Every structure is written in C-alpha cells, then in structure tokens.
Amino acid sequence: MAAIVDSRCPHIFADLMADSHKGIVVEQEQPRKKKRRRISDEAVRDTILQLCAAAGATGAVDPGEVARALYPEAWQSLLPRVRLTAKKLALSGYILILRKGKPADPNEFKGVIKLRLGDIPFPEEETP
C-alpha cells in the first residue's frame, strides 16, 4: 500500500517514515513541471523583421529584445533560435548582423551582435 505525502505536511511524513520499517511505501508528490510554450520559426522570423523595421534603417535590435518579445518568462532559452534564425535571414540578405557596429559574416560571427534590416525587402505574404 502506497501513501501519497504532501510536502506541506512534514509531521505526517515523519510519522510515515517511522512506520516504514513495517512495510509502508512512501511516495512524495512531485511538483508539476511547467509546460514550455511552443514558438514557431515563423514567429521568430516575423518578430525579428518587425523589430528591425521598427528600429529603422540606422537602428539595430539586440537578439535578447526579440527573445523577450516572444517569451518573456524564459527568454534566455530562446536566444539560440533567435541567433540561428537571424543567421538564416542574413544569409538570404534580409537583415544584417552587426558586430561592433560593422556588418559581420553570418557564418563566422561570435559574441555580442545586433540586427538591422538588409538591402533586400522581405516578401509579403499574399492573401487571396
């Protein structure tokens, strides 16, 4: 027979542990894991392009700002995807990756970067 013990009641847990030599199995209630929000690649791409457009031709956007706009609770976990998507957009010419204020090679950038709109406008989705 298994007893479920709520961690908020330590005195019950202590009583059950004292009886554990009598064959009682004690299982602690596990805290529920928070479900991660699923964010599509299109949402990451669109957010990068929107924030870069809002920054203008001379402004730049930090990848952390993009991640915070998409997932404020755990934005750090989204940074690798933002950087990867930025690399894809930069290789296509839609944005520029800036390192120390100068355009960086999308295949070889490291460290702190900023994002700026490139020379090629992103094609708008056609609605029927």
PDB file of C-alpha atoms in Angstrom:
ATOM      1  CA  MET A   1       0.000   0.000   0.000  1.00  0.00           C
ATOM      2  CA  ALA A   2       1.461   3.367  -1.042  1.00  0.00           C
ATOM      3  CA  ALA A   3       0.739   6.613   0.723  1.00  0.00           C
ATOM      4  CA  ILE A   4       0.955   9.926  -1.071  1.00  0.00           C
ATOM      5  CA  VAL A   5       2.513  12.531   1.162  1.00  0.00           C
ATOM      6  CA  ASP A   6       2.105  16.239   0.599  1.00  0.00           C
ATOM      7  CA  SER A   7       5.391  18.039   1.259  1.00  0.00           C
ATOM      8  CA  ARG A   8       3.457  20.739   3.166  1.00  0.00           C
ATOM      9  CA  CYS A   9       2.709  18.278   5.988  1.00  0.00           C
ATOM     10  CA  PRO A  10       6.105  17.210   7.353  1.00  0.00           C
ATOM     11  CA  HIS A  11       4.653  15.741  10.554  1.00  0.00           C
ATOM     12  CA  ILE A  12       2.663  13.204   8.530  1.00  0.00           C
ATOM     13  CA  PHE A  13       5.773  12.376   6.552  1.00  0.00           C
ATOM     14  CA  ALA A  14       7.737  11.831   9.767  1.00  0.00           C
ATOM     15  CA  ASP A  15       5.013   9.517  11.115  1.00  0.00           C
ATOM     16  CA  LEU A  16       5.006   7.514   7.897  1.00  0.00           C
ATOM     17  CA  MET A  17       8.790   7.290   7.855  1.00  0.00           C
ATOM     18  CA  ALA A  18       8.678   5.924  11.407  1.00  0.00           C
ATOM     19  CA  ASP A  19       6.313   3.232  10.141  1.00  0.00           C
ATOM     20  CA  SER A  20       8.441   2.483   7.062  1.00  0.00           C
ATOM     21  CA  HIS A  21      10.008  -0.495   8.786  1.00  0.00           C
ATOM     22  CA  LYS A  22       6.506  -2.013   8.875  1.00  0.00           C
ATOM     23  CA  GLY A  23       6.380  -2.274   5.063  1.00  0.00           C
ATOM     24  CA  ILE A  24       4.670   1.015   4.202  1.00  0.00           C
ATOM     25  CA  VAL A  25       5.995   2.554   0.983  1.00  0.00           C
ATOM     26  CA  VAL A  26       6.099   6.345   0.979  1.00  0.00           C
ATOM     27  CA  GLU A  27       5.892   8.309  -2.273  1.00  0.00           C
ATOM     28  CA  GLN A  28       6.348  12.046  -2.246  1.00  0.00           C
ATOM     29  CA  GLU A  29       4.192  14.169  -4.501  1.00  0.00           C
ATOM     30  CA  GLN A  30       6.323  15.551  -7.319  1.00  0.00           C
ATOM     31  CA  PRO A  31       5.898  19.200  -8.320  1.00  0.00           C
ATOM     32  CA  ARG A  32       4.411  19.612 -11.766  1.00  0.00           C
ATOM     33  CA  LYS A  33       6.734  20.801 -14.461  1.00  0.00           C
ATOM     34  CA  LYS A  34       5.696  23.904 -16.307  1.00  0.00           C
ATOM     35  CA  LYS A  35       4.875  23.248 -19.921  1.00  0.00           C
ATOM     36  CA  ARG A  36       7.078  25.186 -22.278  1.00  0.00           C
ATOM     37  CA  ARG A  37       5.383  27.412 -24.744  1.00  0.00           C
ATOM     38  CA  ARG A  38       5.911  26.351 -28.345  1.00  0.00           C
ATOM     39  CA  ILE A  39       7.064  29.158 -30.587  1.00  0.00           C
ATOM     40  CA  SER A  40       7.195  28.618 -34.333  1.00  0.00           C
ATOM     41  CA  ASP A  41      10.130  29.502 -36.541  1.00  0.00           C
ATOM     42  CA  GLU A  42       7.819  31.825 -38.460  1.00  0.00           C
ATOM     43  CA  ALA A  43       7.014  33.724 -35.264  1.00  0.00           C
ATOM     44  CA  VAL A  44      10.733  34.155 -34.540  1.00  0.00           C
ATOM     45  CA  ARG A  45      11.382  35.297 -38.127  1.00  0.00           C
ATOM     46  CA  ASP A  46       8.439  37.703 -38.159  1.00  0.00           C
ATOM     47  CA  THR A  47       9.397  39.212 -34.790  1.00  0.00           C
ATOM     48  CA  ILE A  48      12.977  39.797 -35.937  1.00  0.00           C
ATOM     49  CA  LEU A  49      11.753  41.520 -39.097  1.00  0.00           C
ATOM     50  CA  GLN A  50       9.139  43.611 -37.247  1.00  0.00           C
ATOM     51  CA  LEU A  51      11.580  44.839 -34.606  1.00  0.00           C
ATOM     52  CA  CYS A  52      14.244  45.589 -37.216  1.00  0.00           C
ATOM     53  CA  ALA A  53      11.697  47.530 -39.277  1.00  0.00           C
ATOM     54  CA  ALA A  54      10.631  49.463 -36.170  1.00  0.00           C
ATOM     55  CA  ALA A  55      14.291  50.312 -35.442  1.00  0.00           C
ATOM     56  CA  GLY A  56      14.637  51.855 -38.893  1.00  0.00           C
ATOM     57  CA  ALA A  57      17.494  51.903 -41.380  1.00  0.00           C
ATOM     58  CA  THR A  58      20.067  53.177 -38.886  1.00  0.00           C
ATOM     59  CA  GLY A  59      18.780  51.452 -35.738  1.00  0.00           C
ATOM     60  CA  ALA A  60      19.669  47.962 -34.581  1.00  0.00           C
ATOM     61  CA  VAL A  61      17.966  45.328 -32.467  1.00  0.00           C
ATOM     62  CA  ASP A  62      19.525  43.127 -29.794  1.00  0.00           C
ATOM     63  CA  PRO A  63      18.607  39.407 -30.170  1.00  0.00           C
ATOM     64  CA  GLY A  64      17.625  39.473 -26.484  1.00  0.00           C
ATOM     65  CA  GLU A  65      14.895  42.005 -27.296  1.00  0.00           C
ATOM     66  CA  VAL A  66      13.478  39.606 -29.887  1.00  0.00           C
ATOM     67  CA  ALA A  67      13.524  36.714 -27.406  1.00  0.00           C
ATOM     68  CA  ARG A  68      11.877  38.851 -24.679  1.00  0.00           C
ATOM     69  CA  ALA A  69       9.131  39.911 -27.084  1.00  0.00           C
ATOM     70  CA  LEU A  70       8.355  36.273 -27.864  1.00  0.00           C
ATOM     71  CA  TYR A  71       8.783  34.579 -24.487  1.00  0.00           C
ATOM     72  CA  PRO A  72       9.273  36.988 -21.561  1.00  0.00           C
ATOM     73  CA  GLU A  73       9.197  34.253 -18.879  1.00  0.00           C
ATOM     74  CA  ALA A  74      12.160  32.277 -20.225  1.00  0.00           C
ATOM     75  CA  TRP A  75      13.652  34.383 -22.990  1.00  0.00           C
ATOM     76  CA  GLN A  76      17.197  33.077 -22.445  1.00  0.00           C
ATOM     77  CA  SER A  77      16.171  29.633 -23.669  1.00  0.00           C
ATOM     78  CA  LEU A  78      15.037  31.195 -26.952  1.00  0.00           C
ATOM     79  CA  LEU A  79      18.289  33.062 -27.736  1.00  0.00           C
ATOM     80  CA  PRO A  80      19.953  30.236 -29.724  1.00  0.00           C
ATOM     81  CA  ARG A  81      16.906  30.007 -32.013  1.00  0.00           C
ATOM     82  CA  VAL A  82      16.829  33.780 -32.476  1.00  0.00           C
ATOM     83  CA  ARG A  83      20.519  33.788 -33.430  1.00  0.00           C
ATOM     84  CA  LEU A  84      20.057  30.848 -35.817  1.00  0.00           C
ATOM     85  CA  THR A  85      17.055  32.487 -37.478  1.00  0.00           C
ATOM     86  CA  ALA A  86      18.982  35.757 -37.742  1.00  0.00           C
ATOM     87  CA  LYS A  87      21.820  33.882 -39.438  1.00  0.00           C
ATOM     88  CA  LYS A  88      19.392  32.401 -41.998  1.00  0.00           C
ATOM     89  CA  LEU A  89      17.851  35.811 -42.661  1.00  0.00           C
ATOM     90  CA  ALA A  90      21.312  37.381 -43.013  1.00  0.00           C
ATOM     91  CA  LEU A  91      22.440  34.716 -45.485  1.00  0.00           C
ATOM     92  CA  SER A  92      19.317  35.494 -47.527  1.00  0.00           C
ATOM     93  CA  GLY A  93      20.112  39.222 -47.399  1.00  0.00           C
ATOM     94  CA  TYR A  94      17.004  40.292 -45.481  1.00  0.00           C
ATOM     95  CA  ILE A  95      18.928  41.522 -42.422  1.00  0.00           C
ATOM     96  CA  LEU A  96      22.487  42.412 -41.461  1.00  0.00           C
ATOM     97  CA  ILE A  97      24.276  41.016 -38.440  1.00  0.00           C
ATOM     98  CA  LEU A  98      26.366  43.745 -36.828  1.00  0.00           C
ATOM     99  CA  ARG A  99      29.378  43.154 -34.629  1.00  0.00           C
ATOM    100  CA  LYS A 100      30.843  46.273 -33.018  1.00  0.00           C
ATOM    101  CA  GLY A 101      28.652  48.354 -35.341  1.00  0.00           C
ATOM    102  CA  LYS A 102      30.008  46.797 -38.540  1.00  0.00           C
ATOM    103  CA  PRO A 103      28.482  44.059 -40.719  1.00  0.00           C
ATOM    104  CA  ALA A 104      29.721  40.616 -39.732  1.00  0.00           C
ATOM    105  CA  ASP A 105      29.950  37.420 -41.744  1.00  0.00           C
ATOM    106  CA  PRO A 106      26.813  35.367 -40.887  1.00  0.00           C
ATOM    107  CA  ASN A 107      28.862  32.164 -40.946  1.00  0.00           C
ATOM    108  CA  GLU A 108      31.527  33.354 -38.527  1.00  0.00           C
ATOM    109  CA  PHE A 109      30.033  35.783 -36.012  1.00  0.00           C
ATOM    110  CA  LYS A 110      30.523  35.297 -32.275  1.00  0.00           C
ATOM    111  CA  GLY A 111      29.740  37.283 -29.172  1.00  0.00           C
ATOM    112  CA  VAL A 112      27.505  40.324 -28.864  1.00  0.00           C
ATOM    113  CA  ILE A 113      25.604  41.129 -32.037  1.00  0.00           C
ATOM    114  CA  LYS A 114      22.876  43.483 -33.239  1.00  0.00           C
ATOM    115  CA  LEU A 115      20.408  43.012 -36.083  1.00  0.00           C
ATOM    116  CA  ARG A 116      19.487  45.569 -38.762  1.00  0.00           C
ATOM    117  CA  LEU A 117      17.344  45.414 -41.886  1.00  0.00           C
ATOM    118  CA  GLY A 118      19.280  44.463 -45.004  1.00  0.00           C
ATOM    119  CA  ASP A 119      19.010  45.644 -48.573  1.00  0.00           C
ATOM    120  CA  ILE A 120      16.502  43.027 -49.727  1.00  0.00           C
ATOM    121  CA  PRO A 121      12.912  43.598 -48.556  1.00  0.00           C
ATOM    122  CA  PHE A 122      11.222  40.504 -47.167  1.00  0.00           C
ATOM    123  CA  PRO A 123       8.404  39.348 -49.477  1.00  0.00           C
ATOM    124  CA  GLU A 124       4.955  39.977 -48.052  1.00  0.00           C
ATOM    125  CA  GLU A 125       2.613  37.024 -47.800  1.00  0.00           C
ATOM    126  CA  GLU A 126      -0.104  37.210 -50.420  1.00  0.00           C
ATOM    127  CA  THR A 127      -3.664  36.928 -49.186  1.00  0.00           C
ATOM    128  CA  PRO A 128      -6.255  35.683 -51.689  1.00  0.00           C
TER     129      PRO A 128
END
